[in-house]
Coordinates of C-alpha atoms in Angstrom, one line a residue:
Chain A
X178 CA -0.1 0.0 0.1
X179 CA 1.2 3.6 -0.7
X180 CA 2.3 6.0 2.0
X181 CA -0.3 8.1 3.6
X182 CA -0.5 11.1 1.5
X183 CA -2.5 14.4 1.5
X184 CA -2.5 18.0 0.0
X185 CA -3.7 20.2 2.4
X186 CA -4.8 24.2 1.8
X187 CA -4.7 26.8 4.4
X188 CA -8.1 28.4 6.0
X189 CA -7.0 31.6 7.3
X190 CA -9.0 34.1 9.4
X191 CA -9.9 37.7 8.6
X192 CA -6.2 38.7 9.6
X193 CA -4.6 36.2 7.5
X194 CA -3.7 34.0 10.3
X195 CA -3.9 30.2 9.5
X196 CA -7.1 29.1 11.2
X197 CA -6.8 25.4 10.4
X198 CA -6.3 23.4 6.8
X199 CA -8.7 21.9 4.6
X200 CA -7.8 18.5 2.8
X201 CA -7.7 19.5 -0.8
X202 CA -6.7 15.9 -1.7
X203 CA -5.9 12.7 0.6
X204 CA -5.0 9.0 -1.2
X205 CA -6.7 6.0 0.5
X206 CA -3.8 5.3 2.9
X207 CA -4.2 8.9 4.7
X208 CA -8.2 8.4 4.8
X209 CA -8.1 4.9 6.3
X210 CA -5.4 6.4 8.9
X211 CA -8.8 8.2 10.3
X212 CA -11.2 5.8 9.3
X213 CA -12.6 7.7 6.4
X214 CA -13.3 7.0 2.6
X215 CA -11.3 9.4 0.2
X216 CA -14.4 11.3 -0.5
X217 CA -15.5 11.9 3.0
X218 CA -11.8 13.5 3.7
X219 CA -11.4 15.7 1.1
X220 CA -12.8 19.2 2.2
X221 CA -12.9 18.4 5.8
X222 CA -11.0 20.2 8.3
X223 CA -7.4 19.0 9.7
X224 CA -8.2 19.9 13.5
X225 CA -11.6 18.8 13.2
X226 CA -10.5 15.3 12.0
X227 CA -7.5 15.1 13.8
X228 CA -7.6 17.6 16.9
X229 CA -4.7 16.5 18.2
X230 CA -2.6 18.3 15.8
X231 CA -2.8 21.3 17.5
X232 CA -2.1 19.7 20.9
X233 CA 0.9 18.0 19.7
X234 CA 2.3 21.1 18.1
X235 CA 2.4 19.8 14.5
X236 CA -0.2 22.3 13.5
X237 CA 1.8 25.0 14.6
X238 CA 4.7 23.3 12.7
X239 CA 2.6 23.2 9.5
X240 CA 1.9 26.9 9.9
X241 CA 5.7 27.9 10.4
X242 CA 6.3 25.7 7.2
X243 CA 4.0 27.3 5.1
X244 CA 4.4 31.1 6.3
X245 CA 8.1 31.3 6.9
X246 CA 9.9 28.1 5.7
X247 CA 12.7 26.7 7.3
X248 CA 13.5 23.1 8.5
X249 CA 12.7 21.5 11.4
X250 CA 14.9 18.5 13.0
X251 CA 13.5 15.0 14.0
X252 CA 10.8 15.5 16.9
X253 CA 8.4 12.9 18.2
X254 CA 4.9 13.7 18.8
X255 CA 1.6 11.7 19.9
X256 CA -1.3 12.5 18.1
Chain B
X852 CA 10.1 23.0 -3.8
X853 CA 12.2 23.0 0.0
X854 CA 11.7 20.1 2.4
X855 CA 10.6 21.4 5.7
X856 CA 9.8 19.0 8.0
X857 CA 11.9 16.1 8.4
X858 CA 11.8 12.9 10.5
X859 CA 9.0 13.7 12.5
X860 CA 7.3 10.4 14.4
X861 CA 3.9 9.9 14.9
X862 CA 2.3 7.4 17.3
X863 CA -1.2 6.1 16.3
X864 CA -2.7 4.4 19.3
X865 CA -6.3 3.6 18.6
X866 CA -8.2 3.4 21.8
X867 CA -7.3 0.1 23.7
X868 CA -5.1 -1.3 21.1
X869 CA -1.2 -1.3 22.1
X870 CA -0.3 -0.6 18.1
X871 CA 2.3 1.9 18.2
X872 CA 3.1 3.2 14.3
X873 CA 5.7 5.5 13.7
X874 CA 5.7 7.9 10.7
X875 CA 8.3 9.9 8.9
X876 CA 6.2 13.0 8.2
X877 CA 7.4 15.3 5.5
X878 CA 5.5 18.5 4.7
X879 CA 6.7 20.3 1.2
X880 CA 5.4 23.7 0.4
X881 CA 3.4 23.8 -2.7
X882 CA 2.4 26.9 -3.6
X883 CA 0.0 28.1 -1.0
X884 CA -0.7 24.6 0.0
X885 CA 1.4 21.7 2.1
X886 CA 2.1 18.1 0.5
X887 CA 2.3 15.8 3.5
X888 CA 3.6 12.4 3.2
X889 CA 3.4 10.1 6.0
X890 CA 5.8 7.4 5.6
X891 CA 5.2 4.4 8.0
X892 CA 9.0 3.5 9.0
X893 CA 7.6 0.8 11.7
X894 CA 8.5 -2.0 10.2
X895 CA 11.8 -0.7 9.6
X896 CA 12.3 0.5 13.1
X897 CA 11.2 -2.8 14.5
X898 CA 13.9 -4.8 12.5
X899 CA 16.6 -2.4 13.8
X900 CA 15.3 -2.9 17.7
X901 CA 15.0 -6.9 16.8
X902 CA 18.7 -6.4 15.3
X903 CA 19.9 -4.6 18.3
X904 CA 18.3 -6.8 20.7
X905 CA 19.9 -10.0 19.1
X906 CA 23.3 -8.2 19.4
X907 CA 22.6 -7.7 22.6
X908 CA 21.5 -10.6 23.6
X909 CA 24.4 -12.7 22.1
X910 CA 26.8 -10.5 23.9
X911 CA 24.9 -11.3 27.2
X912 CA 25.1 -14.9 26.3
X913 CA 28.7 -14.9 26.0
X914 CA 29.6 -12.5 29.2
X915 CA 27.5 -15.0 31.2
X916 CA 29.4 -17.7 29.9
X917 CA 32.6 -16.2 30.6
X918 CA 31.6 -15.4 33.8
X919 CA 31.0 -19.3 34.6
X920 CA 34.1 -20.4 33.1
X921 CA 36.1 -17.7 35.2
X922 CA 35.0 -19.7 38.2
X923 CA 32.4 -17.5 39.6
X924 CA 30.5 -19.0 42.7
X925 CA 27.2 -19.9 42.8
X926 CA 25.3 -17.1 44.2
X927 CA 27.6 -14.6 41.7
X928 CA 26.3 -16.8 38.5
X929 CA 22.9 -16.1 39.7
X930 CA 22.9 -12.4 40.5
X931 CA 24.8 -12.1 37.1
X932 CA 22.1 -14.1 35.4
X933 CA 18.9 -12.1 36.4
X934 CA 20.9 -8.9 35.9
X935 CA 21.6 -10.1 32.4
X936 CA 18.1 -11.2 31.8
X937 CA 16.8 -7.5 33.0
X938 CA 18.8 -5.6 30.7
X939 CA 19.0 -7.9 27.5
X940 CA 14.8 -8.4 27.9
X941 CA 14.5 -4.5 28.6
X942 CA 12.3 -5.3 31.9
X943 CA 12.8 -4.1 35.1
X944 CA 12.4 -7.1 37.1
X945 CA 13.9 -10.7 36.7
X946 CA 14.5 -13.2 39.3
X947 CA 15.5 -16.8 39.7
X948 CA 13.6 -19.1 41.8
X949 CA 15.2 -22.4 43.0
X950 CA 13.2 -25.6 43.6
X951 CA 14.0 -26.9 47.1
X952 CA 15.6 -30.5 47.1
X953 CA 12.2 -31.8 48.3
X954 CA 10.5 -30.2 45.1
X955 CA 7.8 -28.8 47.4
X956 CA 9.3 -24.8 47.5
X957 CA 10.5 -22.1 45.4
X958 CA 12.9 -20.0 46.9
X959 CA 13.7 -16.5 45.8
X960 CA 17.5 -17.0 45.0
X961 CA 18.2 -13.9 43.0
X962 CA 16.5 -11.1 42.1
X963 CA 16.2 -7.7 40.2
X964 CA 13.4 -5.3 41.0
X965 CA 12.6 -6.8 44.3
X966 CA 13.7 -5.7 47.9
X967 CA 17.0 -7.2 49.0
X968 CA 15.7 -8.5 52.1
X969 CA 13.2 -10.9 50.0
X970 CA 16.2 -12.7 48.1
X971 CA 17.1 -15.8 49.9
X972 CA 14.2 -15.9 52.1
X973 CA 11.0 -15.3 50.2
X974 CA 9.3 -18.6 49.2
X975 CA 6.3 -19.9 47.4
X976 CA 4.7 -22.9 47.3
X977 CA 5.8 -25.5 44.4
X978 CA 2.7 -28.2 44.9
X979 CA 1.2 -28.9 41.4
X980 CA 1.0 -26.0 38.9
X981 CA -0.8 -23.5 40.8
X982 CA 1.9 -20.4 40.3
X983 CA 3.7 -19.1 37.3
X984 CA 6.9 -21.1 38.0
X985 CA 5.0 -24.2 38.6
X986 CA 2.9 -23.9 35.6
X987 CA 6.4 -23.3 33.5
X988 CA 7.9 -26.8 35.2
X989 CA 5.0 -28.7 34.4
X990 CA 4.8 -27.3 30.5
X991 CA 8.5 -27.8 30.5
X992 CA 9.0 -24.9 27.6
X993 CA 9.3 -21.0 27.8
X994 CA 6.1 -19.6 29.3
X995 CA 5.0 -16.2 28.2
X996 CA 2.3 -14.0 30.0
X997 CA 1.0 -10.9 28.4
X998 CA -1.7 -10.0 30.9
X999 CA -1.0 -11.2 34.1
X1000 CA -4.6 -10.0 35.4
X1001 CA -6.5 -12.3 33.0
X1002 CA -4.4 -14.8 33.2
X1003 CA -6.2 -18.6 33.9
X1004 CA -3.7 -21.0 33.5
X1005 CA -2.4 -20.5 36.8
X1006 CA -2.5 -17.8 39.5
X1007 CA 0.2 -15.3 40.1
X1008 CA 1.6 -15.5 43.3
X1009 CA 1.8 -12.1 45.9
X1010 CA 5.5 -12.1 44.7
X1011 CA 4.2 -11.2 41.3
X1012 CA 1.4 -9.1 42.2
X1013 CA 2.7 -7.0 45.0
X1014 CA 5.5 -5.6 42.2
X1015 CA 2.8 -5.1 39.5
X1016 CA 4.1 -7.5 37.2
X1017 CA 1.7 -7.1 33.8
X1018 CA 3.8 -9.5 31.6
X1019 CA 6.5 -12.1 31.9
X1020 CA 8.6 -14.5 30.1
X1021 CA 10.0 -17.5 32.0
X1022 CA 12.0 -21.0 31.4
X1023 CA 13.1 -24.1 33.6
X1024 CA 16.5 -24.3 34.4
X1025 CA 17.3 -28.1 34.4
X1026 CA 19.8 -30.1 36.2
X1027 CA 21.2 -33.3 35.6
X1028 CA 18.1 -35.2 36.9
X1029 CA 15.0 -32.8 36.7
X1030 CA 14.5 -28.9 37.8
X1031 CA 16.6 -26.6 39.6
X1032 CA 14.6 -24.0 39.2
X1033 CA 12.6 -21.3 37.2
X1034 CA 14.4 -18.2 35.8
X1035 CA 12.0 -15.4 34.5
X1036 CA 12.0 -11.8 33.4
X1037 CA 9.0 -9.6 34.1
X1038 CA 7.6 -6.6 32.9
X1039 CA 5.2 -3.8 34.9
X1040 CA 3.9 -2.4 31.8
X1041 CA 2.0 -5.1 29.3
X1042 CA 4.0 -6.4 26.5
X1043 CA 4.8 -9.1 24.4
X1044 CA 8.0 -11.5 24.2
X1045 CA 9.0 -12.8 21.1
X1046 CA 10.1 -16.4 20.0
X1047 CA 13.8 -15.0 19.9
X1048 CA 13.4 -13.7 23.5
X1049 CA 12.3 -17.1 24.7
X1050 CA 15.4 -18.8 22.8
X1051 CA 17.5 -16.2 24.5
X1052 CA 16.0 -16.7 28.2
X1053 CA 16.4 -20.6 27.8
X1054 CA 20.1 -20.4 26.5
X1055 CA 20.8 -18.1 29.7
X1056 CA 19.2 -20.8 32.0
X1057 CA 21.4 -23.2 30.2
X1058 CA 24.4 -21.3 31.0
X1059 CA 22.9 -21.2 34.6
X1060 CA 22.4 -24.6 34.6
X1061 CA 26.2 -25.5 33.6
X1062 CA 27.7 -23.2 36.0
X1063 CA 25.4 -24.4 38.9
X1064 CA 25.9 -27.9 38.1
X1065 CA 29.8 -27.3 37.7
X1066 CA 30.3 -25.5 40.8
X1067 CA 28.4 -28.0 42.9
X1068 CA 30.5 -30.9 41.2
X1069 CA 33.9 -29.1 42.3
X1070 CA 32.2 -28.4 45.7
X1071 CA 31.7 -32.2 45.9
X1072 CA 35.0 -33.2 45.0
X1073 CA 37.0 -30.6 47.6
X1074 CA 34.5 -32.0 50.2
X1075 CA 35.2 -35.7 49.6
X1076 CA 39.0 -34.8 49.3
X1077 CA 38.9 -33.2 52.6
X1078 CA 36.9 -36.5 54.0
X1079 CA 39.5 -38.8 52.6
X1080 CA 42.2 -36.7 54.0
X1081 CA 40.4 -36.6 57.4
X1082 CA 40.0 -40.1 57.5
X1083 CA 43.4 -41.2 56.2
X1084 CA 45.1 -39.1 59.1
X1085 CA 42.9 -40.5 61.8
X1086 CA 43.7 -44.2 60.3
X1087 CA 47.1 -43.2 60.6
X1088 CA 46.9 -41.7 64.1
X1089 CA 45.0 -45.0 64.9
X1090 CA 47.7 -47.2 63.7
X1091 CA 50.5 -45.2 65.3
X1092 CA 48.5 -45.2 68.7
X1093 CA 47.6 -49.2 68.3
X1094 CA 51.1 -50.1 67.1
X1095 CA 52.8 -48.0 69.7
X1096 CA 50.5 -49.6 72.6
X1097 CA 51.1 -53.2 71.4
X1098 CA 55.0 -52.8 71.5
X1099 CA 55.0 -52.5 75.5
X1100 CA 53.3 -56.2 75.7
X1101 CA 55.0 -57.6 73.1
X1102 CA 58.3 -56.4 74.6
X1103 CA 57.1 -58.1 77.6
X1104 CA 56.5 -61.5 75.7
X1105 CA 59.5 -61.7 74.0
X1106 CA 61.6 -60.7 76.8
X1107 CA 60.0 -63.2 79.3
X1108 CA 60.5 -66.2 76.5
X1109 CA 64.0 -65.2 76.1
X1110 CA 64.3 -65.6 79.9
X1111 CA 62.8 -69.0 79.8
X1112 CA 64.8 -69.9 76.9
X1113 CA 68.0 -68.8 78.6
X1114 CA 67.7 -69.5 81.9
X1115 CA 65.2 -72.6 82.0
X1116 CA 66.2 -74.3 79.0
X1117 CA 67.2 -77.5 81.4
X1118 CA 63.8 -77.7 82.5
X1119 CA 62.2 -78.4 79.2
X1120 CA 62.3 -81.2 77.0
X1121 CA 63.6 -80.5 73.3
X1122 CA 59.5 -80.2 72.3
X1123 CA 59.5 -77.6 74.9
X1124 CA 62.3 -75.8 73.8
X1125 CA 61.1 -75.7 69.9
X1126 CA 58.0 -74.3 71.0
X1127 CA 59.7 -71.5 73.1
X1128 CA 62.1 -70.7 69.7
X1129 CA 58.9 -70.2 67.8
X1130 CA 57.4 -68.0 70.2
X1131 CA 60.5 -65.9 70.0
X1132 CA 60.6 -65.8 66.4
X1133 CA 57.2 -64.8 66.0
X1134 CA 57.5 -62.3 68.7
X1135 CA 60.4 -60.8 66.3
X1136 CA 58.5 -60.7 63.7
X1137 CA 55.5 -59.1 65.2
X1138 CA 57.9 -56.4 66.4
X1139 CA 59.1 -55.6 63.2
X1140 CA 55.9 -55.5 61.7
X1141 CA 55.1 -52.9 64.3
X1142 CA 58.1 -51.1 63.7
X1143 CA 57.1 -51.0 59.8
X1144 CA 53.6 -49.8 60.6
X1145 CA 55.1 -47.0 62.6
X1146 CA 57.0 -46.1 60.0
X1147 CA 54.6 -46.3 57.5
X1148 CA 52.2 -44.1 59.5
X1149 CA 55.1 -41.8 60.5
X1150 CA 55.4 -40.9 56.6
X1151 CA 52.0 -39.2 56.2
X1152 CA 52.8 -37.0 59.4
X1153 CA 56.0 -35.7 59.2
X1154 CA 57.1 -33.0 56.2
X1155 CA 59.7 -33.7 54.1
X1156 CA 63.0 -32.4 54.7
X1157 CA 64.0 -31.9 51.1
X1158 CA 67.5 -31.0 50.2
X1159 CA 70.1 -32.1 47.0
X1160 CA 71.0 -35.6 47.4
X1161 CA 73.9 -37.2 46.3
X1162 CA 72.1 -40.4 44.9
X1163 CA 75.1 -41.8 43.7
X1164 CA 76.6 -42.2 47.1
X1165 CA 73.6 -43.1 48.9
X1166 CA 72.7 -45.9 46.8
X1167 CA 76.4 -47.2 46.9
X1168 CA 76.2 -47.0 51.0
X1169 CA 73.0 -48.7 51.2
X1170 CA 74.1 -51.4 49.0
X1171 CA 77.4 -51.9 50.8
X1172 CA 75.4 -52.1 54.4
X1173 CA 73.0 -54.6 53.0
X1174 CA 75.9 -56.8 51.4
X1175 CA 77.5 -57.3 54.5
X1176 CA 74.4 -59.6 55.6
X1177 CA 74.7 -61.6 52.9
X1178 CA 77.9 -63.3 53.6
X1179 CA 78.2 -66.8 51.7
X1180 CA 76.1 -65.8 48.6
X1181 CA 77.2 -65.1 45.2
X1182 CA 76.0 -61.5 44.6
X1183 CA 77.0 -59.1 41.8
X1184 CA 75.2 -55.3 42.4
X1185 CA 76.0 -53.3 39.7
X1186 CA 75.1 -49.5 40.0
X1187 CA 75.5 -47.0 36.7
X1188 CA 76.4 -43.2 37.9
X1189 CA 73.0 -41.5 39.0
X1190 CA 72.7 -37.9 39.3
X1191 CA 71.9 -35.7 42.3
X1192 CA 68.4 -35.7 43.3
X1193 CA 66.3 -33.2 45.4
X1194 CA 64.6 -34.8 48.3
X1195 CA 64.3 -35.8 52.0
X1196 CA 67.6 -38.2 52.6
X1197 CA 66.6 -39.9 55.4
X1198 CA 63.3 -40.9 53.3
X1199 CA 64.9 -41.8 50.2
X1200 CA 67.7 -44.1 52.1
X1201 CA 64.6 -45.8 52.9
X1202 CA 63.5 -46.1 49.6
X1203 CA 66.9 -47.5 48.3
X1204 CA 67.0 -50.2 51.5
X1205 CA 63.7 -51.0 51.0
X1206 CA 64.7 -52.1 47.3
X1207 CA 67.7 -53.5 47.8
X1208 CA 66.7 -55.4 50.2
X1209 CA 63.8 -56.9 48.2
X1210 CA 65.9 -57.4 45.5
X1211 CA 68.6 -59.4 47.6
X1212 CA 65.6 -61.4 49.3
X1213 CA 63.9 -62.6 46.3
X1214 CA 67.3 -63.6 44.4
X1215 CA 68.1 -66.0 47.4
X1216 CA 67.1 -68.8 45.8
X1217 CA 69.4 -68.4 42.9
X1218 CA 73.0 -69.8 42.7
X1219 CA 74.2 -66.0 41.6
X1220 CA 72.2 -62.6 42.3
X1221 CA 72.3 -60.3 39.5
X1222 CA 71.2 -56.9 40.4
X1223 CA 71.9 -53.7 38.4
X1224 CA 70.6 -50.1 39.3
X1225 CA 70.4 -47.4 37.0
X1226 CA 68.6 -44.5 36.0
X1227 CA 67.1 -42.4 33.1
X1228 CA 66.9 -38.6 32.7
X1229 CA 63.8 -38.0 30.9
X1230 CA 62.4 -34.8 29.8
X1231 CA 59.7 -34.3 32.7
X1232 CA 61.3 -36.4 35.6
X1233 CA 64.3 -38.8 36.1
X1234 CA 63.5 -42.6 36.1
X1235 CA 65.8 -45.0 38.8
X1236 CA 65.4 -48.5 38.1
X1237 CA 66.5 -51.5 40.1
X1238 CA 66.5 -55.2 38.2
X1239 CA 66.9 -58.4 39.5
X1240 CA 67.0 -62.2 38.5
X1241 CA 65.2 -63.1 41.4
X1242 CA 61.8 -64.9 42.0
X1243 CA 59.8 -62.1 40.0
X1244 CA 55.9 -62.4 40.0
X1245 CA 53.1 -62.7 37.8
X1246 CA 52.1 -59.3 36.3
X1247 CA 48.4 -59.9 36.8
X1248 CA 49.1 -59.0 40.4
X1249 CA 51.5 -56.1 39.9
X1250 CA 48.4 -53.8 41.0
X1251 CA 48.7 -55.0 44.5
X1252 CA 52.4 -55.1 44.9
X1253 CA 52.4 -51.7 46.6
X1254 CA 49.7 -52.2 48.7
X1255 CA 50.2 -52.2 52.4
X1256 CA 50.3 -56.1 53.6
X1257 CA 50.2 -57.2 50.5
X1258 CA 52.7 -60.1 49.9
X1259 CA 52.4 -62.1 46.7
X1260 CA 55.1 -64.8 47.9
X1261 CA 54.4 -67.1 50.8
X1262 CA 56.4 -67.9 53.6
X1263 CA 59.2 -68.8 51.6
X1264 CA 60.7 -65.5 51.7
X1265 CA 60.8 -63.3 55.1
X1266 CA 58.9 -59.7 55.5
X1267 CA 56.1 -58.0 56.7
X1268 CA 54.6 -57.2 53.1
X1269 CA 54.8 -53.3 54.1
X1270 CA 58.4 -52.6 52.2
X1271 CA 56.7 -51.6 49.1
X1272 CA 54.0 -49.7 50.3
X1273 CA 56.5 -47.3 52.2
X1274 CA 58.4 -47.1 49.0
X1275 CA 55.5 -45.9 47.3
X1276 CA 54.3 -43.7 50.0
X1277 CA 57.9 -41.9 50.0
X1278 CA 57.9 -41.3 46.3
X1279 CA 54.2 -40.3 46.1
X1280 CA 55.0 -37.5 48.7
X1281 CA 57.8 -36.3 46.7
X1282 CA 55.8 -35.9 43.4
X1283 CA 57.0 -39.0 41.6
X1284 CA 55.4 -42.2 40.6
X1285 CA 56.4 -45.8 41.4
X1286 CA 56.2 -49.0 38.9
X1287 CA 57.1 -52.8 38.6
X1288 CA 57.4 -55.3 35.9
X1289 CA 58.1 -58.8 36.5
X1290 CA 58.4 -62.5 35.2
X1291 CA 57.9 -65.4 37.5
X1292 CA 61.3 -67.3 38.0
X1293 CA 62.8 -64.6 36.1
X1294 CA 63.1 -61.4 37.7
X1295 CA 61.5 -58.3 38.8
X1296 CA 62.4 -54.5 37.9
X1297 CA 61.1 -52.0 40.2
X1298 CA 61.3 -47.9 39.0
X1299 CA 60.2 -45.0 40.6
X1300 CA 60.5 -41.1 39.2
X1301 CA 61.2 -38.3 41.0
X1302 CA 60.9 -34.6 39.8
X1303 CA 63.9 -32.9 38.5
X1304 CA 65.8 -30.5 41.2
X1305 CA 64.6 -27.0 41.2
X1306 CA 66.6 -24.5 38.8
X1307 CA 69.2 -22.7 39.9
X1308 CA 69.4 -24.4 43.5
X1309 CA 73.3 -25.4 43.7
X1310 CA 73.2 -26.1 47.5

């Protein structure tokens, strides 16, 4: 099976801050990880589907990556 | 497109299930979006972990084996074994339960993760297979438990429950006949044990078994040796005191018989004098026997007074003295030059006296006695030889020659049967060996060896 893959697009608030991400594309493997079909996952919000992205810090890392770039070393987090 | 997130690990714990998966998460910027790949690296990590574990297990096994071969005591082996199990299985607790000789109790002999005070004192009953250890013995192969709280095959004992043990892996430590005990590793958090880990634990148990049996065997040999030495000493002390006590009454019998024979001979008839003569001869013989026993028992009780000994001169003087007593016989003694020896002069004199007088004694019936003494300087020791053309002996009895009171010949030759036993004992105490070869009526050859004198000692 393919590795889970998804393209997520930012959902920004009035001030331009990233409030959440939206699944623009997800393959079957990514969808199965959250027990959904691909069609059901596409269009859903990241923090709704996987709220732990915020508590784990992964959401922040995503925002940082998109807005300012820059690499981050290996980290361990639990979702 | 810049690579921005590298090497994120994601652990996915679906409710209730202990399934940990690890992902390498990469997010690449793609215009105003992120392309996220989650690569599952669980199998790679597991494989690497398994390989590392295998290496650690092998190293642990060889370290414990070296420890056993290095002569560690039984308790040290057990302590090292439980430590090794805890380390290599990555568990907080490990223990060795020894099965008592009556097979009814397990004793906690060694442990990691239990209070020190429990080691050597804590016991659990071994009857049936109600306990984990008992169940392992009844199964006879490694038994792994993932969740102690739902276990139905046996009832975990307080020893496990009180430590909050959740999972465990245990194997039997086998002895020569039956079971020595049970070796186990235990974890407070639930975990699964692999076949590899079971094999590893069984190997450790086998090393422990070999080590423990080896130590016990050595102890048994040492105990038996001490016992033997003690009983030998007792026997020597006994024969010494008995011989000593026998001498006084014997001297009285001999003395009074002599008085009868010398002062009252005319009151007796020929038969009376003959009988009295036999009594005297026998008391003399008995006196000689007692002296020999005393000499023999003394041999074991005194330290050697070793020095360099002029073996050549010693043999010649002993032979000359003994030849004095052999008047009227044709005796030819040929002595080859002998090198110096290192030993107790008085005792070595005794050896030669016994061997030469034996040779003279057993050549008596021959028209001419031919005795040759020589030696062979070998790499490992010096071999001395004395050959005669006397009565010889049957090689079938060679084993009994050097025993105490062993006499191959009847009364045609005088003697107490202790001479060769004395020779053997003296030579053995010098670190040498004795030997004999012979043929009936054709002669005998007695040999003994002595170690080479110590180097650099010119005294």
